[in-house]
Amino acid sequence: MLAVGCALVLLLAPVGFFAAVPGALARGHAYASAPACTAGARPDSCTTAVAATVAGTEEEARGRKVDHWLRVTERGDGRTRRVHMSGSRLYDVVRAGDRVSLTYWRGEIRTVRFGTTAEDTEASPADDWRLPLGIGLLGLPIGLGVLGTVAWWRRRYASAAHASAWQLSVGPVAGALLGCLGFVAAQVCPDVRGALLVTALGVPPVAVLTALIAWLTRRRERRAVDTSDIVAVPPAGRRCVRAAVLGDVPYRVDGFDHLVVGDGPPAVTPDPDGRVARRPLPPSLTVCGVRAPLPDDPGLRGGGGTYDTVVIECRDGEATVLLALAREDAPVVLGALRESARAAG
């Protein structure tokens, strides 16, 4: 339920940002279409141009971003005001003493003009739609990816023949790729339609990439599930292989992650060379079969191991014991277990 709740939050949050886009577009349109103020005009429905002189420029580093400011003095007013510019176009060309024109709308400076060059300030509503649209386009695909992953997890993951935790990241990662494209499109495209079109054009390649990953996953899953080629091979000499013993048995010890075969009874040990702290497996251990890891196998990291991991399932009295090891080491370990069982019998 927690995962479903998180997915729904990720889907509902973009809706709120998308809802803010029409209002932002309306403010931008109102500013762009506002006429110059005349006598008797409402001050919130028209613009006022005020002559000013540049007193200087300033830069402020804010992380990786650099803010550009103009210090201007309006004609007839001795106060110096700092104007936060949306870019560096005017900042790079004006110098102290240059004459500029400030456009006021609803009490704030929205545009600065120098000759034929005009640039919006950070207070301009012209691009207010970009951020909410970008966040919405970023969050919606991620939310859909998470929701699809949750649905797959609830329906297939626990019963999959072979599953790994990384598979759960395919949906969110695909959504993040598309979302990042949408966010960037919202910042660079000239209008909302262009940003939506670019994002839509990104859907097919992301879908193809996701389908390719799913196909490769299924292909490797089928190969991992097929353990028919693993047959017991008696060890020709002493070998120490990496293996994990899983189960409620006394020879399952944290840190004992190696198995010595071909030198007496198979024994678990923490020593990669298999020379010290050996703890033999009991002769009562009976091999039931060899299979791929399952998501609900206890103790396997990430729920299902890797595609090169196999599990030798055994019984020791009433206890189920699992030996998780590399596929290439399974034949010799299987042979050693069966030799040990025959010797005890």
mmCIF file of C-alpha atoms in Angstrom:
data_model
loop_
_atom_site.group_PDB
_atom_site.id
_atom_site.type_symbol
_atom_site.label_atom_id
_atom_site.label_comp_id
_atom_site.label_asym_id
_atom_site.label_seq_id
_atom_site.Cartn_x
_atom_site.Cartn_y
_atom_site.Cartn_z
ATOM 1 C CA MET A 1 0.000 0.000 0.000
ATOM 2 C CA LEU A 2 2.892 2.371 0.717
ATOM 3 C CA ALA A 3 4.262 1.859 -2.792
ATOM 4 C CA VAL A 4 0.820 2.475 -4.316
ATOM 5 C CA GLY A 5 0.449 5.636 -2.221
ATOM 6 C CA CYS A 6 3.838 6.949 -3.362
ATOM 7 C CA ALA A 7 2.940 6.248 -6.991
ATOM 8 C CA LEU A 8 -0.356 8.121 -6.645
ATOM 9 C CA VAL A 9 1.411 11.080 -5.037
ATOM 10 C CA LEU A 10 3.866 11.146 -7.942
ATOM 11 C CA LEU A 11 0.906 11.218 -10.323
ATOM 12 C CA LEU A 12 -1.133 13.819 -8.442
ATOM 13 C CA ALA A 13 1.743 16.265 -7.912
ATOM 14 C CA PRO A 14 2.216 16.893 -11.671
ATOM 15 C CA VAL A 15 -1.519 17.544 -11.979
ATOM 16 C CA GLY A 16 -1.140 20.493 -9.609
ATOM 17 C CA PHE A 17 1.738 21.896 -11.649
ATOM 18 C CA PHE A 18 -0.147 21.404 -14.911
ATOM 19 C CA ALA A 19 -3.102 23.272 -13.352
ATOM 20 C CA ALA A 20 -0.831 26.281 -12.778
ATOM 21 C CA VAL A 21 0.160 26.519 -16.464
ATOM 22 C CA PRO A 22 -3.040 28.178 -17.805
ATOM 23 C CA GLY A 23 -2.839 30.931 -15.182
ATOM 24 C CA ALA A 24 0.822 31.541 -15.986
ATOM 25 C CA LEU A 25 0.022 31.701 -19.707
ATOM 26 C CA ALA A 26 -2.807 34.147 -19.011
ATOM 27 C CA ARG A 27 -0.471 36.457 -17.053
ATOM 28 C CA GLY A 28 2.093 36.338 -19.834
ATOM 29 C CA HIS A 29 -0.557 37.117 -22.446
ATOM 30 C CA ALA A 30 -1.952 39.965 -20.330
ATOM 31 C CA TYR A 31 1.502 41.536 -20.095
ATOM 32 C CA ALA A 32 2.328 41.034 -23.780
ATOM 33 C CA SER A 33 -0.983 42.597 -24.866
ATOM 34 C CA ALA A 34 -1.043 45.417 -22.313
ATOM 35 C CA PRO A 35 -1.105 48.848 -24.004
ATOM 36 C CA ALA A 36 0.887 51.867 -22.889
ATOM 37 C CA CYS A 37 -0.788 53.740 -20.070
ATOM 38 C CA THR A 38 -2.860 56.785 -20.932
ATOM 39 C CA ALA A 39 -4.728 59.250 -18.773
ATOM 40 C CA GLY A 40 -7.442 57.478 -16.810
ATOM 41 C CA ALA A 41 -6.193 53.953 -17.603
ATOM 42 C CA ARG A 42 -6.142 51.368 -14.844
ATOM 43 C CA PRO A 43 -2.518 50.894 -13.716
ATOM 44 C CA ASP A 44 -2.847 47.100 -13.632
ATOM 45 C CA SER A 45 -3.965 46.897 -17.277
ATOM 46 C CA CYS A 46 -1.277 48.982 -18.996
ATOM 47 C CA THR A 47 2.483 49.446 -19.074
ATOM 48 C CA THR A 48 4.602 52.457 -18.236
ATOM 49 C CA ALA A 49 7.996 53.201 -19.818
ATOM 50 C CA VAL A 50 10.463 55.066 -17.607
ATOM 51 C CA ALA A 51 13.844 56.402 -18.720
ATOM 52 C CA ALA A 52 16.812 55.389 -16.540
ATOM 53 C CA THR A 53 20.609 55.448 -16.449
ATOM 54 C CA VAL A 54 22.762 52.395 -15.796
ATOM 55 C CA ALA A 55 24.785 52.893 -12.622
ATOM 56 C CA GLY A 56 26.607 49.551 -12.871
ATOM 57 C CA THR A 57 26.290 45.786 -13.200
ATOM 58 C CA GLU A 58 26.641 42.927 -10.717
ATOM 59 C CA GLU A 59 27.084 39.165 -10.821
ATOM 60 C CA GLU A 60 26.104 36.779 -8.061
ATOM 61 C CA ALA A 61 27.124 33.118 -8.118
ATOM 62 C CA ARG A 62 24.400 30.802 -6.838
ATOM 63 C CA GLY A 63 25.679 27.245 -7.097
ATOM 64 C CA ARG A 64 26.200 26.532 -10.785
ATOM 65 C CA LYS A 65 23.967 29.427 -11.755
ATOM 66 C CA VAL A 66 25.082 33.051 -12.075
ATOM 67 C CA ASP A 67 22.536 35.814 -11.465
ATOM 68 C CA HIS A 68 22.943 39.033 -13.447
ATOM 69 C CA TRP A 69 21.810 42.368 -12.014
ATOM 70 C CA LEU A 70 21.640 45.902 -13.393
ATOM 71 C CA ARG A 71 21.861 48.895 -11.076
ATOM 72 C CA VAL A 72 19.776 51.687 -12.574
ATOM 73 C CA THR A 73 18.777 55.208 -11.562
ATOM 74 C CA GLU A 74 15.478 56.503 -12.875
ATOM 75 C CA ARG A 75 15.341 59.988 -14.352
ATOM 76 C CA GLY A 76 14.191 62.482 -11.748
ATOM 77 C CA ASP A 77 14.768 60.001 -8.914
ATOM 78 C CA GLY A 78 18.090 59.787 -7.095
ATOM 79 C CA ARG A 79 17.518 56.237 -5.846
ATOM 80 C CA THR A 80 19.461 53.368 -7.375
ATOM 81 C CA ARG A 81 17.497 50.162 -7.981
ATOM 82 C CA ARG A 82 18.791 46.652 -8.591
ATOM 83 C CA VAL A 83 17.052 44.839 -11.448
ATOM 84 C CA HIS A 84 17.391 41.050 -11.642
ATOM 85 C CA MET A 85 17.717 40.120 -15.329
ATOM 86 C CA SER A 86 16.532 36.807 -16.745
ATOM 87 C CA GLY A 87 19.740 36.381 -18.760
ATOM 88 C CA SER A 88 23.015 38.076 -19.647
ATOM 89 C CA ARG A 89 22.189 39.622 -23.026
ATOM 90 C CA LEU A 90 21.877 43.227 -21.764
ATOM 91 C CA TYR A 91 24.346 42.637 -18.951
ATOM 92 C CA ASP A 92 27.076 41.939 -21.520
ATOM 93 C CA VAL A 93 26.496 45.093 -23.585
ATOM 94 C CA VAL A 94 25.514 47.928 -21.228
ATOM 95 C CA ARG A 95 28.017 50.025 -19.292
ATOM 96 C CA ALA A 96 27.706 52.581 -16.526
ATOM 97 C CA GLY A 97 26.189 55.787 -17.925
ATOM 98 C CA ASP A 98 24.168 54.091 -20.694
ATOM 99 C CA ARG A 99 20.548 55.184 -21.063
ATOM 100 C CA VAL A 100 17.920 52.439 -20.868
ATOM 101 C CA SER A 101 14.125 52.232 -20.737
ATOM 102 C CA LEU A 102 12.334 50.366 -17.947
ATOM 103 C CA THR A 103 8.877 48.916 -18.606
ATOM 104 C CA TYR A 104 6.669 48.786 -15.518
ATOM 105 C CA TRP A 105 3.622 46.548 -15.270
ATOM 106 C CA ARG A 106 1.569 46.162 -12.111
ATOM 107 C CA GLY A 107 4.200 47.991 -10.089
ATOM 108 C CA GLU A 108 7.283 45.987 -11.095
ATOM 109 C CA ILE A 109 9.975 46.304 -13.753
ATOM 110 C CA ARG A 110 9.253 43.589 -16.301
ATOM 111 C CA THR A 111 11.485 44.534 -19.282
ATOM 112 C CA VAL A 112 14.629 46.586 -19.850
ATOM 113 C CA ARG A 113 15.399 48.077 -23.291
ATOM 114 C CA PHE A 114 18.725 49.392 -24.557
ATOM 115 C CA GLY A 115 18.541 50.710 -28.090
ATOM 116 C CA THR A 116 16.991 47.925 -30.172
ATOM 117 C CA THR A 117 17.776 45.231 -27.589
ATOM 118 C CA ALA A 118 15.154 44.231 -25.035
ATOM 119 C CA GLU A 119 15.374 41.639 -22.287
ATOM 120 C CA ASP A 120 12.874 40.484 -19.693
ATOM 121 C CA THR A 121 13.634 40.661 -16.019
ATOM 122 C CA GLU A 122 13.058 37.827 -13.551
ATOM 123 C CA ALA A 123 9.791 39.571 -12.638
ATOM 124 C CA SER A 124 8.449 39.234 -16.191
ATOM 125 C CA PRO A 125 5.506 36.813 -16.476
ATOM 126 C CA ALA A 126 6.425 35.884 -20.071
ATOM 127 C CA ASP A 127 8.081 32.579 -19.100
ATOM 128 C CA ASP A 128 6.202 31.794 -15.891
ATOM 129 C CA TRP A 129 4.658 28.739 -17.594
ATOM 130 C CA ARG A 130 8.003 27.031 -18.155
ATOM 131 C CA LEU A 131 8.763 25.839 -14.621
ATOM 132 C CA PRO A 132 5.330 24.336 -13.739
ATOM 133 C CA LEU A 133 5.068 22.714 -17.171
ATOM 134 C CA GLY A 134 8.605 21.330 -16.868
ATOM 135 C CA ILE A 135 7.998 19.900 -13.401
ATOM 136 C CA GLY A 136 4.722 18.398 -14.580
ATOM 137 C CA LEU A 137 6.360 16.788 -17.619
ATOM 138 C CA LEU A 138 9.158 15.522 -15.370
ATOM 139 C CA GLY A 139 6.937 14.054 -12.670
ATOM 140 C CA LEU A 140 4.155 12.489 -14.768
ATOM 141 C CA PRO A 141 6.300 9.867 -16.624
ATOM 142 C CA ILE A 142 8.126 8.996 -13.408
ATOM 143 C CA GLY A 143 4.811 8.509 -11.611
ATOM 144 C CA LEU A 144 3.500 6.331 -14.428
ATOM 145 C CA GLY A 145 6.728 4.305 -14.383
ATOM 146 C CA VAL A 146 6.490 3.782 -10.627
ATOM 147 C CA LEU A 147 2.799 2.844 -10.865
ATOM 148 C CA GLY A 148 3.525 0.331 -13.642
ATOM 149 C CA THR A 149 6.360 -1.151 -11.592
ATOM 150 C CA VAL A 150 4.120 -1.472 -8.540
ATOM 151 C CA ALA A 151 1.500 -3.267 -10.660
ATOM 152 C CA TRP A 152 4.156 -5.641 -12.049
ATOM 153 C CA TRP A 153 5.571 -6.270 -8.595
ATOM 154 C CA ARG A 154 2.154 -7.117 -7.155
ATOM 155 C CA ARG A 155 1.201 -9.409 -10.058
ATOM 156 C CA ARG A 156 4.445 -11.039 -11.197
ATOM 157 C CA TYR A 157 7.505 -10.353 -9.079
ATOM 158 C CA ALA A 158 6.761 -12.718 -6.203
ATOM 159 C CA SER A 159 5.844 -15.553 -8.581
ATOM 160 C CA ALA A 160 8.514 -14.934 -11.231
ATOM 161 C CA ALA A 161 10.758 -17.868 -12.081
ATOM 162 C CA HIS A 162 13.708 -15.531 -11.718
ATOM 163 C CA ALA A 163 13.589 -11.942 -10.569
ATOM 164 C CA SER A 164 16.092 -9.376 -9.359
ATOM 165 C CA ALA A 165 15.579 -6.107 -7.554
ATOM 166 C CA TRP A 166 17.087 -4.092 -10.430
ATOM 167 C CA GLN A 167 14.121 -5.091 -12.610
ATOM 168 C CA LEU A 168 11.947 -2.909 -10.396
ATOM 169 C CA SER A 169 13.936 0.136 -11.532
ATOM 170 C CA VAL A 170 13.221 -0.236 -15.257
ATOM 171 C CA GLY A 171 9.879 1.608 -15.154
ATOM 172 C CA PRO A 172 11.038 4.572 -13.025
ATOM 173 C CA VAL A 173 14.269 4.923 -15.036
ATOM 174 C CA ALA A 174 12.350 4.933 -18.338
ATOM 175 C CA GLY A 175 9.963 7.491 -16.870
ATOM 176 C CA ALA A 176 12.893 9.593 -15.660
ATOM 177 C CA LEU A 177 14.452 9.610 -19.141
ATOM 178 C CA LEU A 178 11.222 10.815 -20.704
ATOM 179 C CA GLY A 179 10.609 13.231 -17.837
ATOM 180 C CA CYS A 180 14.042 14.829 -18.180
ATOM 181 C CA LEU A 181 13.407 15.297 -21.894
ATOM 182 C CA GLY A 182 10.082 16.970 -21.102
ATOM 183 C CA PHE A 183 11.630 19.251 -18.494
ATOM 184 C CA VAL A 184 14.369 20.409 -20.858
ATOM 185 C CA ALA A 185 11.830 20.882 -23.654
ATOM 186 C CA ALA A 186 9.722 23.119 -21.417
ATOM 187 C CA GLN A 187 12.746 25.343 -20.749
ATOM 188 C CA VAL A 188 13.965 25.743 -24.331
ATOM 189 C CA CYS A 189 10.909 25.448 -26.595
ATOM 190 C CA PRO A 190 9.191 28.706 -27.562
ATOM 191 C CA ASP A 191 5.726 27.631 -26.440
ATOM 192 C CA VAL A 192 3.725 24.954 -24.637
ATOM 193 C CA ARG A 193 2.763 23.186 -27.844
ATOM 194 C CA GLY A 194 6.404 22.797 -28.858
ATOM 195 C CA ALA A 195 7.361 21.391 -25.447
ATOM 196 C CA LEU A 196 4.527 18.859 -25.557
ATOM 197 C CA LEU A 197 5.440 17.859 -29.121
ATOM 198 C CA VAL A 198 9.095 17.268 -28.248
ATOM 199 C CA THR A 199 8.073 15.213 -25.209
ATOM 200 C CA ALA A 200 5.654 13.163 -27.317
ATOM 201 C CA LEU A 201 8.393 12.513 -29.865
ATOM 202 C CA GLY A 202 10.483 11.087 -27.031
ATOM 203 C CA VAL A 203 7.880 8.445 -26.166
ATOM 204 C CA PRO A 204 8.652 6.003 -29.053
ATOM 205 C CA PRO A 205 12.434 5.746 -28.455
ATOM 206 C CA VAL A 206 11.953 5.392 -24.705
ATOM 207 C CA ALA A 207 9.271 2.749 -25.298
ATOM 208 C CA VAL A 208 11.554 0.877 -27.720
ATOM 209 C CA LEU A 209 14.428 1.023 -25.211
ATOM 210 C CA THR A 210 12.176 -0.245 -22.424
ATOM 211 C CA ALA A 211 10.841 -3.047 -24.631
ATOM 212 C CA LEU A 212 14.405 -4.022 -25.570
ATOM 213 C CA ILE A 213 15.423 -4.179 -21.911
ATOM 214 C CA ALA A 214 12.316 -6.245 -21.131
ATOM 215 C CA TRP A 215 13.095 -8.636 -24.007
ATOM 216 C CA LEU A 216 16.711 -9.057 -22.915
ATOM 217 C CA THR A 217 15.523 -9.585 -19.343
ATOM 218 C CA ARG A 218 13.080 -12.286 -20.379
ATOM 219 C CA ARG A 219 15.746 -13.933 -22.533
ATOM 220 C CA ARG A 220 18.253 -14.024 -19.689
ATOM 221 C CA GLU A 221 15.510 -15.115 -17.310
ATOM 222 C CA ARG A 222 14.685 -18.117 -19.480
ATOM 223 C CA ARG A 223 18.370 -19.045 -19.665
ATOM 224 C CA ALA A 224 18.766 -18.607 -15.907
ATOM 225 C CA VAL A 225 15.721 -20.759 -15.132
ATOM 226 C CA ASP A 226 16.985 -23.633 -17.287
ATOM 227 C CA THR A 227 19.241 -25.682 -15.008
ATOM 228 C CA SER A 228 18.973 -28.906 -17.028
ATOM 229 C CA ASP A 229 22.604 -28.598 -18.125
ATOM 230 C CA ILE A 230 23.887 -28.698 -14.521
ATOM 231 C CA VAL A 231 24.915 -32.271 -13.707
ATOM 232 C CA ALA A 232 26.927 -33.599 -10.794
ATOM 233 C CA VAL A 233 30.691 -33.764 -11.409
ATOM 234 C CA PRO A 234 32.832 -35.302 -8.652
ATOM 235 C CA PRO A 235 35.620 -32.897 -7.624
ATOM 236 C CA ALA A 236 38.998 -33.890 -9.063
ATOM 237 C CA GLY A 237 40.835 -32.154 -6.245
ATOM 238 C CA ARG A 238 40.479 -29.634 -3.458
ATOM 239 C CA ARG A 239 38.551 -26.496 -4.397
ATOM 240 C CA CYS A 240 37.230 -23.531 -2.434
ATOM 241 C CA VAL A 241 34.280 -21.750 -4.070
ATOM 242 C CA ARG A 242 32.144 -18.827 -3.016
ATOM 243 C CA ALA A 243 28.769 -20.026 -1.746
ATOM 244 C CA ALA A 244 26.112 -18.942 0.733
ATOM 245 C CA VAL A 245 24.344 -21.416 3.024
ATOM 246 C CA LEU A 246 20.792 -20.281 3.749
ATOM 247 C CA GLY A 247 18.466 -21.855 6.251
ATOM 248 C CA ASP A 248 17.742 -22.306 9.943
ATOM 249 C CA VAL A 249 20.633 -24.695 10.594
ATOM 250 C CA PRO A 250 23.683 -24.440 12.894
ATOM 251 C CA TYR A 251 26.208 -24.476 10.040
ATOM 252 C CA ARG A 252 24.666 -21.360 8.570
ATOM 253 C CA VAL A 253 27.004 -18.713 10.065
ATOM 254 C CA ASP A 254 27.333 -15.049 9.115
ATOM 255 C CA GLY A 255 30.570 -14.470 7.241
ATOM 256 C CA PHE A 256 31.004 -18.125 6.270
ATOM 257 C CA ASP A 257 30.649 -17.443 2.563
ATOM 258 C CA HIS A 258 32.927 -20.085 1.031
ATOM 259 C CA LEU A 259 32.590 -23.829 0.566
ATOM 260 C CA VAL A 260 35.489 -26.299 0.473
ATOM 261 C CA VAL A 261 34.974 -29.459 -1.615
ATOM 262 C CA GLY A 262 37.263 -32.314 -2.660
ATOM 263 C CA ASP A 263 39.054 -32.428 0.707
ATOM 264 C CA GLY A 264 36.838 -34.544 2.904
ATOM 265 C CA PRO A 265 33.194 -33.643 3.564
ATOM 266 C CA PRO A 266 32.073 -30.306 2.073
ATOM 267 C CA ALA A 267 32.635 -27.579 4.652
ATOM 268 C CA VAL A 268 31.723 -23.915 4.977
ATOM 269 C CA THR A 269 34.413 -21.421 5.927
ATOM 270 C CA PRO A 270 35.066 -17.669 6.017
ATOM 271 C CA ASP A 271 38.554 -18.280 4.603
ATOM 272 C CA PRO A 272 38.805 -17.801 0.809
ATOM 273 C CA ASP A 273 41.669 -20.329 0.834
ATOM 274 C CA GLY A 274 39.573 -22.825 2.825
ATOM 275 C CA ARG A 275 42.319 -23.669 5.305
ATOM 276 C CA VAL A 276 40.929 -22.482 8.652
ATOM 277 C CA ALA A 277 37.604 -22.359 10.561
ATOM 278 C CA ARG A 278 36.049 -25.081 8.451
ATOM 279 C CA ARG A 279 32.628 -26.277 9.516
ATOM 280 C CA PRO A 280 31.606 -29.523 7.724
ATOM 281 C CA LEU A 281 28.155 -29.951 6.273
ATOM 282 C CA PRO A 282 26.367 -32.908 7.878
ATOM 283 C CA PRO A 283 26.016 -36.165 5.919
ATOM 284 C CA SER A 284 22.263 -35.929 6.571
ATOM 285 C CA LEU A 285 22.085 -33.103 4.007
ATOM 286 C CA THR A 286 20.085 -34.445 1.043
ATOM 287 C CA VAL A 287 20.035 -32.767 -2.360
ATOM 288 C CA CYS A 288 16.512 -32.152 -3.689
ATOM 289 C CA GLY A 289 17.377 -30.354 -6.915
ATOM 290 C CA VAL A 290 18.952 -27.363 -8.632
ATOM 291 C CA ARG A 291 16.982 -24.292 -9.636
ATOM 292 C CA ALA A 292 17.196 -20.558 -10.269
ATOM 293 C CA PRO A 293 16.829 -18.167 -7.304
ATOM 294 C CA LEU A 294 13.356 -17.004 -6.372
ATOM 295 C CA PRO A 295 12.436 -13.557 -5.007
ATOM 296 C CA ASP A 296 11.224 -15.063 -1.723
ATOM 297 C CA ASP A 297 14.346 -17.147 -1.076
ATOM 298 C CA PRO A 298 15.449 -16.078 2.426
ATOM 299 C CA GLY A 299 18.768 -14.304 2.722
ATOM 300 C CA LEU A 300 19.477 -13.670 -0.965
ATOM 301 C CA ARG A 301 20.565 -10.088 -1.521
ATOM 302 C CA GLY A 302 18.032 -8.113 -3.560
ATOM 303 C CA GLY A 303 15.512 -10.967 -3.390
ATOM 304 C CA GLY A 304 16.695 -13.117 -6.277
ATOM 305 C CA GLY A 305 20.454 -13.102 -6.788
ATOM 306 C CA THR A 306 21.939 -12.619 -10.246
ATOM 307 C CA TYR A 307 21.402 -14.408 -13.556
ATOM 308 C CA ASP A 308 24.633 -16.362 -12.967
ATOM 309 C CA THR A 309 23.454 -17.579 -9.577
ATOM 310 C CA VAL A 310 21.793 -20.944 -8.998
ATOM 311 C CA VAL A 311 20.424 -22.555 -5.873
ATOM 312 C CA ILE A 312 21.024 -26.145 -4.782
ATOM 313 C CA GLU A 313 17.958 -26.954 -2.690
ATOM 314 C CA CYS A 314 18.548 -29.490 0.085
ATOM 315 C CA ARG A 315 16.818 -30.989 3.094
ATOM 316 C CA ASP A 316 18.365 -31.602 6.490
ATOM 317 C CA GLY A 317 15.696 -33.382 8.482
ATOM 318 C CA GLU A 318 12.738 -30.985 8.580
ATOM 319 C CA ALA A 319 14.814 -27.935 7.597
ATOM 320 C CA THR A 320 15.156 -26.601 4.068
ATOM 321 C CA VAL A 321 18.726 -25.610 3.252
ATOM 322 C CA LEU A 322 19.714 -23.578 0.226
ATOM 323 C CA LEU A 323 23.191 -23.285 -1.246
ATOM 324 C CA ALA A 324 23.441 -20.185 -3.449
ATOM 325 C CA LEU A 325 26.488 -20.161 -5.704
ATOM 326 C CA ALA A 326 27.726 -19.384 -9.199
ATOM 327 C CA ARG A 327 26.363 -21.567 -12.003
ATOM 328 C CA GLU A 328 29.880 -22.603 -13.049
ATOM 329 C CA ASP A 329 30.624 -23.954 -9.541
ATOM 330 C CA ALA A 330 27.342 -25.834 -9.163
ATOM 331 C CA PRO A 331 28.379 -29.141 -10.877
ATOM 332 C CA VAL A 332 31.389 -29.784 -8.651
ATOM 333 C CA VAL A 333 29.527 -28.795 -5.460
ATOM 334 C CA LEU A 334 26.602 -30.984 -6.471
ATOM 335 C CA GLY A 335 29.004 -33.862 -7.087
ATOM 336 C CA ALA A 336 30.705 -33.341 -3.711
ATOM 337 C CA LEU A 337 27.374 -33.328 -1.858
ATOM 338 C CA ARG A 338 26.257 -36.541 -3.494
ATOM 339 C CA GLU A 339 29.618 -38.227 -2.847
ATOM 340 C CA SER A 340 29.349 -37.212 0.803
ATOM 341 C CA ALA A 341 25.832 -38.621 1.039
ATOM 342 C CA ARG A 342 26.901 -41.920 -0.537
ATOM 343 C CA ALA A 343 29.913 -42.197 1.778
ATOM 344 C CA ALA A 344 27.679 -41.646 4.818
ATOM 345 C CA GLY A 345 25.128 -44.156 3.561
#
